[in-house]
CSV table of C-alpha atoms in Angstrom, one decimal:
chain,number,residue,atom,x,y,z
R,1360,UNK,CA,2.3,27.5,15.0
R,1361,UNK,CA,4.4,25.6,12.5
R,1362,UNK,CA,4.6,27.9,9.7
R,1363,UNK,CA,6.6,25.8,7.3
R,1364,UNK,CA,4.0,23.0,7.9
R,1365,UNK,CA,1.1,25.4,7.2
R,1366,UNK,CA,3.0,26.7,4.2
R,1367,UNK,CA,3.7,23.0,2.6
R,1368,UNK,CA,-0.1,22.1,3.5
R,1369,UNK,CA,-1.6,25.0,1.8
R,1370,UNK,CA,0.5,24.6,-1.3
R,1371,UNK,CA,-0.1,21.3,-1.4
R,1372,UNK,CA,-4.2,21.7,-0.9
R,1373,UNK,CA,-4.3,24.5,-3.6
R,1374,UNK,CA,-2.5,22.3,-6.1
R,1375,UNK,CA,-4.9,19.4,-5.3
R,1376,UNK,CA,-7.7,21.1,-6.1
R,1377,UNK,CA,-6.8,22.3,-9.6
R,1378,UNK,CA,-7.0,20.0,-12.6
R,1379,UNK,CA,-5.0,19.9,-15.3
R,1380,UNK,CA,-8.0,21.0,-17.9
R,1381,UNK,CA,-8.4,24.1,-15.4
R,1382,UNK,CA,-4.7,25.0,-16.0
R,1383,UNK,CA,-5.2,25.0,-19.6
R,1384,UNK,CA,-2.7,21.8,-19.8
R,1385,UNK,CA,-3.5,18.9,-22.5
R,1386,UNK,CA,-4.6,15.8,-21.4
R,1387,UNK,CA,-3.9,12.4,-22.8
R,1388,UNK,CA,-5.9,9.8,-20.6
R,1389,UNK,CA,-4.8,7.5,-18.4
R,1390,UNK,CA,-5.0,7.2,-14.5
R,1391,UNK,CA,-3.4,9.9,-12.8
R,1392,UNK,CA,-1.9,9.4,-9.2
R,1393,UNK,CA,-3.0,13.0,-8.0
R,1394,UNK,CA,-6.2,14.5,-8.2
R,1395,UNK,CA,-4.8,17.6,-9.2
R,1396,UNK,CA,-1.8,19.1,-10.9
R,1397,UNK,CA,1.6,17.8,-10.3
R,1398,UNK,CA,4.4,19.7,-8.5
R,1399,UNK,CA,6.5,19.6,-12.1
R,1400,UNK,CA,3.2,20.9,-13.6
R,1401,UNK,CA,2.9,24.0,-11.2
R,1402,UNK,CA,6.6,24.4,-11.5
R,1403,UNK,CA,6.3,24.6,-15.2
R,1404,UNK,CA,3.3,26.8,-15.1
R,1405,UNK,CA,4.8,29.2,-12.9
R,1406,UNK,CA,8.1,29.4,-14.7
R,1407,UNK,CA,10.6,28.0,-11.9
R,1408,UNK,CA,12.3,24.7,-11.2
R,1409,UNK,CA,11.1,21.8,-10.4
R,1410,UNK,CA,13.4,21.7,-7.5
R,1411,UNK,CA,12.6,25.3,-6.6
R,1412,UNK,CA,9.1,24.7,-6.2
R,1413,UNK,CA,9.8,21.5,-4.4
R,1414,UNK,CA,11.8,23.3,-1.8
R,1415,UNK,CA,8.8,25.9,-1.1
R,1416,UNK,CA,6.3,23.0,-0.7
R,1417,UNK,CA,8.3,21.7,1.8
R,1418,UNK,CA,7.9,24.8,3.7
R,1419,UNK,CA,11.3,26.6,2.5
R,1420,UNK,CA,10.4,30.1,1.6
R,1421,UNK,CA,13.8,31.7,2.0
R,1422,UNK,CA,14.3,34.3,-0.3
R,1423,UNK,CA,11.3,33.9,-2.4
R,1424,UNK,CA,10.5,36.9,-4.7
R,1425,UNK,CA,7.5,38.6,-4.9
R,1426,UNK,CA,7.5,37.6,-8.6
R,1427,UNK,CA,7.5,33.8,-8.0
R,1428,UNK,CA,4.7,34.4,-5.4
R,1429,UNK,CA,2.6,36.0,-7.8
R,1430,UNK,CA,3.2,33.3,-10.4
R,1431,UNK,CA,2.2,30.7,-7.9
R,1432,UNK,CA,-1.1,32.9,-7.1
R,1433,UNK,CA,-2.2,32.9,-10.7
R,1434,UNK,CA,-1.4,28.8,-11.4
R,1435,UNK,CA,-2.8,27.9,-8.2
R,1436,UNK,CA,-6.2,30.5,-9.2
R,1437,UNK,CA,-6.0,31.9,-5.7
R,1438,UNK,CA,-8.8,34.6,-4.6
R,1439,UNK,CA,-7.5,37.8,-2.7
R,1440,UNK,CA,-7.6,36.0,0.7
R,1441,UNK,CA,-5.9,33.2,-0.4
R,1442,UNK,CA,-3.3,35.2,-2.2
R,1443,UNK,CA,-2.8,37.5,1.1
R,1444,UNK,CA,-2.6,34.2,3.1
R,1445,UNK,CA,0.3,32.9,0.9
R,1446,UNK,CA,2.2,36.0,1.5
R,1447,UNK,CA,1.7,35.8,5.2
R,1448,UNK,CA,3.0,32.4,5.2
R,1449,UNK,CA,5.8,33.2,3.4
R,1450,UNK,CA,6.7,36.6,4.6
R,1451,UNK,CA,6.1,35.4,8.4
R,1452,UNK,CA,8.7,33.2,8.8
R,1453,UNK,CA,11.4,35.8,9.6
R,1454,UNK,CA,12.4,37.0,12.8
R,1455,UNK,CA,12.2,40.7,11.6
R,1456,UNK,CA,8.9,40.4,10.4
R,1457,UNK,CA,7.3,39.0,13.5
R,1458,UNK,CA,8.9,41.6,15.7
R,1459,UNK,CA,7.3,44.4,13.6
R,1460,UNK,CA,3.6,42.9,14.7
R,1461,UNK,CA,2.2,45.2,17.1
R,1462,UNK,CA,0.2,43.1,19.8
R,1463,UNK,CA,-3.6,43.4,19.3
R,1464,UNK,CA,-5.6,45.6,22.0
R,1465,UNK,CA,-7.2,43.6,24.3
R,1466,UNK,CA,-10.2,45.7,25.2
R,1467,UNK,CA,-12.1,48.2,23.1
R,1468,UNK,CA,-11.4,52.1,23.5
R,1469,UNK,CA,-14.0,54.3,25.4
R,1470,UNK,CA,-14.9,55.8,22.2
R,1471,UNK,CA,-15.6,52.8,20.4
R,1472,UNK,CA,-17.9,51.9,23.4
R,1473,UNK,CA,-19.9,55.0,23.2
R,1474,UNK,CA,-20.4,54.0,19.5
R,1475,UNK,CA,-21.7,50.7,20.0
R,1476,UNK,CA,-23.9,52.4,22.9
R,1477,UNK,CA,-25.3,55.0,20.4
R,1478,UNK,CA,-26.3,52.3,18.0
R,1479,UNK,CA,-29.7,51.4,19.6
R,1480,UNK,CA,-31.7,49.9,16.5
R,1481,UNK,CA,-29.0,47.4,15.2
R,1482,UNK,CA,-27.0,44.6,16.8
R,1483,UNK,CA,-23.6,45.6,17.0
R,1484,UNK,CA,-20.4,44.2,18.4
R,1485,UNK,CA,-16.6,44.5,18.2
R,1486,UNK,CA,-14.6,41.1,17.1
R,1487,UNK,CA,-10.9,40.6,17.1
R,1488,UNK,CA,-8.7,38.5,14.9
R,1489,UNK,CA,-9.5,35.5,17.2
R,1490,UNK,CA,-13.1,35.9,16.8
R,1491,UNK,CA,-13.4,37.2,20.6
R,1492,UNK,CA,-16.1,39.5,21.4
R,1493,UNK,CA,-14.7,42.2,23.8
R,1494,UNK,CA,-17.6,44.4,23.3
R,1495,UNK,CA,-21.5,44.6,22.1
R,1496,UNK,CA,-24.5,46.6,22.5
R,1497,UNK,CA,-27.7,45.4,24.4
R,1498,UNK,CA,-29.4,44.2,20.8
R,1499,UNK,CA,-26.2,42.2,19.9
R,1500,UNK,CA,-26.4,40.6,23.5
R,1501,UNK,CA,-29.9,39.8,23.1
R,1502,UNK,CA,-29.2,38.4,19.4
R,1503,UNK,CA,-26.3,36.5,20.8
R,1504,UNK,CA,-27.9,35.5,24.0
R,1505,UNK,CA,-26.4,32.0,24.4
R,1506,UNK,CA,-22.9,33.3,23.2
R,1507,UNK,CA,-22.9,35.6,26.3
R,1508,UNK,CA,-23.9,33.3,28.5
R,1509,UNK,CA,-21.5,31.2,30.5
R,1510,UNK,CA,-22.2,27.9,29.0
R,1511,UNK,CA,-19.6,25.6,30.9
R,1512,UNK,CA,-18.6,25.7,34.6
R,1513,UNK,CA,-15.5,27.8,35.2
R,1514,UNK,CA,-16.1,29.9,32.3
R,1515,UNK,CA,-17.4,33.0,33.8
R,1516,UNK,CA,-15.2,36.2,33.0
R,1517,UNK,CA,-13.8,34.8,29.7
R,1518,UNK,CA,-14.3,37.0,26.9
R,1519,UNK,CA,-17.2,35.5,24.4
R,1520,UNK,CA,-15.7,33.6,21.2
R,1521,UNK,CA,-17.5,32.8,18.1
R,1522,UNK,CA,-15.7,29.9,17.7
R,1523,UNK,CA,-16.0,28.3,21.1
R,1524,UNK,CA,-19.7,28.9,20.7
R,1525,UNK,CA,-20.2,27.5,17.5
R,1526,UNK,CA,-18.1,24.1,18.0
R,1527,UNK,CA,-18.7,23.8,21.6
R,1528,UNK,CA,-21.9,24.8,22.9
R,1529,UNK,CA,-24.6,22.6,21.5
R,1530,UNK,CA,-26.9,25.2,21.6
R,1531,UNK,CA,-25.2,26.9,18.4
R,1532,UNK,CA,-26.8,24.2,15.5
R,1533,UNK,CA,-30.3,25.1,16.6
R,1534,UNK,CA,-29.2,29.0,16.3
R,1535,UNK,CA,-27.6,28.8,13.2
R,1536,UNK,CA,-29.8,27.2,10.4
R,1537,UNK,CA,-26.8,26.9,8.2
R,1538,UNK,CA,-24.3,25.8,10.7
R,1539,UNK,CA,-22.4,24.1,8.3
R,1540,UNK,CA,-21.6,27.0,6.4
R,1541,UNK,CA,-21.0,29.2,9.6
R,1542,UNK,CA,-18.6,26.5,11.0
R,1543,UNK,CA,-16.4,26.6,7.6
R,1544,UNK,CA,-16.5,30.2,7.8
R,1545,UNK,CA,-15.5,30.6,11.4
R,1546,UNK,CA,-12.3,28.0,10.5
R,1547,UNK,CA,-11.3,29.8,7.6
R,1548,UNK,CA,-11.1,33.1,9.1
R,1549,UNK,CA,-9.0,31.7,12.0
R,1550,UNK,CA,-6.9,29.8,9.6
R,1551,UNK,CA,-6.4,33.2,7.8
R,1552,UNK,CA,-5.3,34.5,11.2
R,1553,UNK,CA,-2.7,31.9,12.0
R,1554,UNK,CA,-0.8,33.0,9.0
R,1555,UNK,CA,-1.0,36.5,9.9
R,1556,UNK,CA,0.1,36.1,13.5
R,1557,UNK,CA,1.8,32.6,13.9
R,1558,UNK,CA,3.2,33.7,17.5
R,1559,UNK,CA,-0.2,34.8,19.0
R,1560,UNK,CA,-0.3,32.6,22.1
R,1561,UNK,CA,-4.0,32.9,22.5
R,1562,UNK,CA,-4.8,31.8,19.2
R,1563,UNK,CA,-2.7,28.7,19.4
R,1564,UNK,CA,-4.3,27.8,22.7
R,1565,UNK,CA,-7.5,28.3,21.0
R,1566,UNK,CA,-7.0,26.1,18.0
R,1567,UNK,CA,-5.4,23.7,20.2
R,1568,UNK,CA,-8.7,23.6,22.3
R,1569,UNK,CA,-11.2,23.3,19.3
R,1570,UNK,CA,-8.7,20.8,17.6
R,1571,UNK,CA,-9.1,18.4,20.6
R,1572,UNK,CA,-12.6,19.1,21.6
R,1573,UNK,CA,-14.4,18.8,18.2
R,1574,UNK,CA,-13.9,16.5,15.4
R,1575,UNK,CA,-15.6,19.0,13.1
R,1576,UNK,CA,-13.3,21.4,13.7
R,1577,UNK,CA,-10.4,19.3,13.2
R,1578,UNK,CA,-11.7,18.1,9.7
R,1579,UNK,CA,-12.5,21.6,8.6
R,1580,UNK,CA,-9.0,22.8,9.9
R,1581,UNK,CA,-7.2,20.4,8.0
R,1582,UNK,CA,-8.6,21.8,4.5
R,1583,UNK,CA,-6.6,24.7,4.9
R,1584,UNK,CA,-9.2,26.9,3.7
R,1585,UNK,CA,-8.9,30.7,4.0
R,1586,UNK,CA,-11.9,33.3,3.4
R,1587,UNK,CA,-12.4,37.1,4.5
R,1588,UNK,CA,-15.9,37.8,5.8
R,1589,UNK,CA,-16.7,41.7,5.4
R,1590,UNK,CA,-20.5,41.2,4.3
R,1591,UNK,CA,-23.3,39.0,3.6
R,1592,UNK,CA,-26.6,37.8,4.9
R,1593,UNK,CA,-26.7,35.1,8.1
R,1594,UNK,CA,-29.6,33.4,9.5
R,1595,UNK,CA,-30.9,32.8,12.8
R,1596,UNK,CA,-33.1,30.9,14.7
R,1597,UNK,CA,-33.8,33.2,17.9
R,1598,UNK,CA,-35.2,31.2,21.0
R,1599,UNK,CA,-37.4,34.4,21.6
R,1600,UNK,CA,-38.1,36.1,18.5
R,1601,UNK,CA,-37.9,32.9,16.1
R,1602,UNK,CA,-36.2,33.0,12.6
R,1603,UNK,CA,-34.4,35.9,11.5
R,1604,UNK,CA,-32.3,36.6,8.1
R,1605,UNK,CA,-29.8,40.0,8.4
R,1606,UNK,CA,-27.4,41.5,6.6
R,1607,UNK,CA,-24.1,42.3,8.2
R,1608,UNK,CA,-21.0,44.3,7.5
R,1609,UNK,CA,-18.0,44.1,9.1
R,1610,UNK,CA,-15.7,47.3,9.3
R,1611,UNK,CA,-12.1,47.4,10.3
R,1612,UNK,CA,-11.2,49.6,13.3
R,1613,UNK,CA,-8.2,51.0,11.5
R,1614,UNK,CA,-7.0,52.5,14.9
R,1615,UNK,CA,-7.3,49.4,16.7
R,1616,UNK,CA,-5.0,46.3,15.0
R,1617,UNK,CA,-7.0,43.0,14.4
R,1618,UNK,CA,-10.5,44.9,15.8
R,1619,UNK,CA,-13.8,44.8,13.5
R,1620,UNK,CA,-17.2,46.5,14.2
R,1621,UNK,CA,-19.9,43.9,12.7
R,1622,UNK,CA,-23.4,45.5,12.4
R,1623,UNK,CA,-26.6,43.4,11.6
R,1624,UNK,CA,-29.4,44.9,9.8
R,1625,UNK,CA,-33.1,43.6,8.4
R,1626,UNK,CA,-34.8,44.4,5.2
R,1627,UNK,CA,-37.1,46.7,5.7
R,1628,UNK,CA,-40.7,45.7,5.9
R,1629,UNK,CA,-39.5,42.2,6.2
R,1630,UNK,CA,-40.8,39.8,8.9
R,1631,UNK,CA,-36.8,39.7,10.0
R,1632,UNK,CA,-37.4,43.6,10.9
R,1633,UNK,CA,-40.5,43.0,12.9
R,1634,UNK,CA,-38.4,40.3,15.0
R,1635,UNK,CA,-35.6,42.6,15.3
R,1636,UNK,CA,-37.8,45.3,16.5
R,1637,UNK,CA,-39.4,42.9,18.8
R,1638,UNK,CA,-36.0,41.6,20.0
R,1639,UNK,CA,-34.8,45.4,20.8
R,1640,UNK,CA,-37.9,46.0,23.4
R,1641,UNK,CA,-37.3,42.8,24.9
R,1642,UNK,CA,-33.3,43.5,25.1
R,1643,UNK,CA,-34.5,46.8,27.0
R,1644,UNK,CA,-36.7,45.1,29.3
R,1645,UNK,CA,-36.1,45.6,33.0
R,1646,UNK,CA,-35.7,41.6,33.5
R,1647,UNK,CA,-33.5,41.3,30.1
R,1648,UNK,CA,-31.5,44.7,31.3
R,1649,UNK,CA,-30.8,43.6,34.5
R,1650,UNK,CA,-29.3,40.2,33.4
R,1651,UNK,CA,-27.3,41.9,31.0
R,1652,UNK,CA,-26.2,43.8,33.6
R,1653,UNK,CA,-24.7,41.1,35.7
R,1654,UNK,CA,-23.1,39.6,32.4
R,1655,UNK,CA,-21.5,42.8,31.8
R,1656,UNK,CA,-20.0,43.0,35.5
R,1657,UNK,CA,-18.9,39.2,34.8
R,1658,UNK,CA,-17.2,39.8,31.9
R,1659,UNK,CA,-15.4,43.2,33.2
R,1660,UNK,CA,-14.2,41.7,36.7
């Protein structure tokens, strides 16, 4: 990944969305050539020279101080995720910062797998920062049946990945009633991870694959939007049990860099809870259990 280009485009897109009125600047009418703030306006509000800010927006962040980054975060009205992304982009340019990063664990620890197996009434899976799913319990496999299915020839044994499924599997648009929102969330998560891990070869390959194979992904990728997704609700249209609305929680596994435990629950007494209970019984049926065992063998060999 080209971190300098990412910094340049991130600052430019954040600047373009802030109007002079939002920034508290006086307006005098007339036509403006840019949709948002001008570079000189950002520099004025941040308390730096135009030359200094222009150098930053060209991707040169050598020696930039925390005080300047905080001023830019304030002027550009960045949220917590965007602010962290700005720091990642500027600090990740140095070789020393990159050398300190520990490689992510490829699988899950036995203790984490035991935890998943013990969670029998809620779908639960582990997801890494590339949105791979290295481990899941039976109910999660039943909920995301298509994700864990080998949808493409030659993909057997490849770790399931939410981004590939959402953008490259035609079934995803039926599975996610709010596909546009899901797609935007996925891209914003990957964009944030690129800022944290620009040297991740597998991440670079994933972004390249999605960019070349999905115009939707390419369009969303160009927005440079970043977000954190640790809690919320998600709607599903499951081929077996129909519609579900589930609340999700994401809990970072602090002992395993980049891994997050994701769980889903339904509102008590709701149709979604009934559907989830039926899905749990279907997931443990002999036929489905045999299919899951075969899938487990495919993804561990």
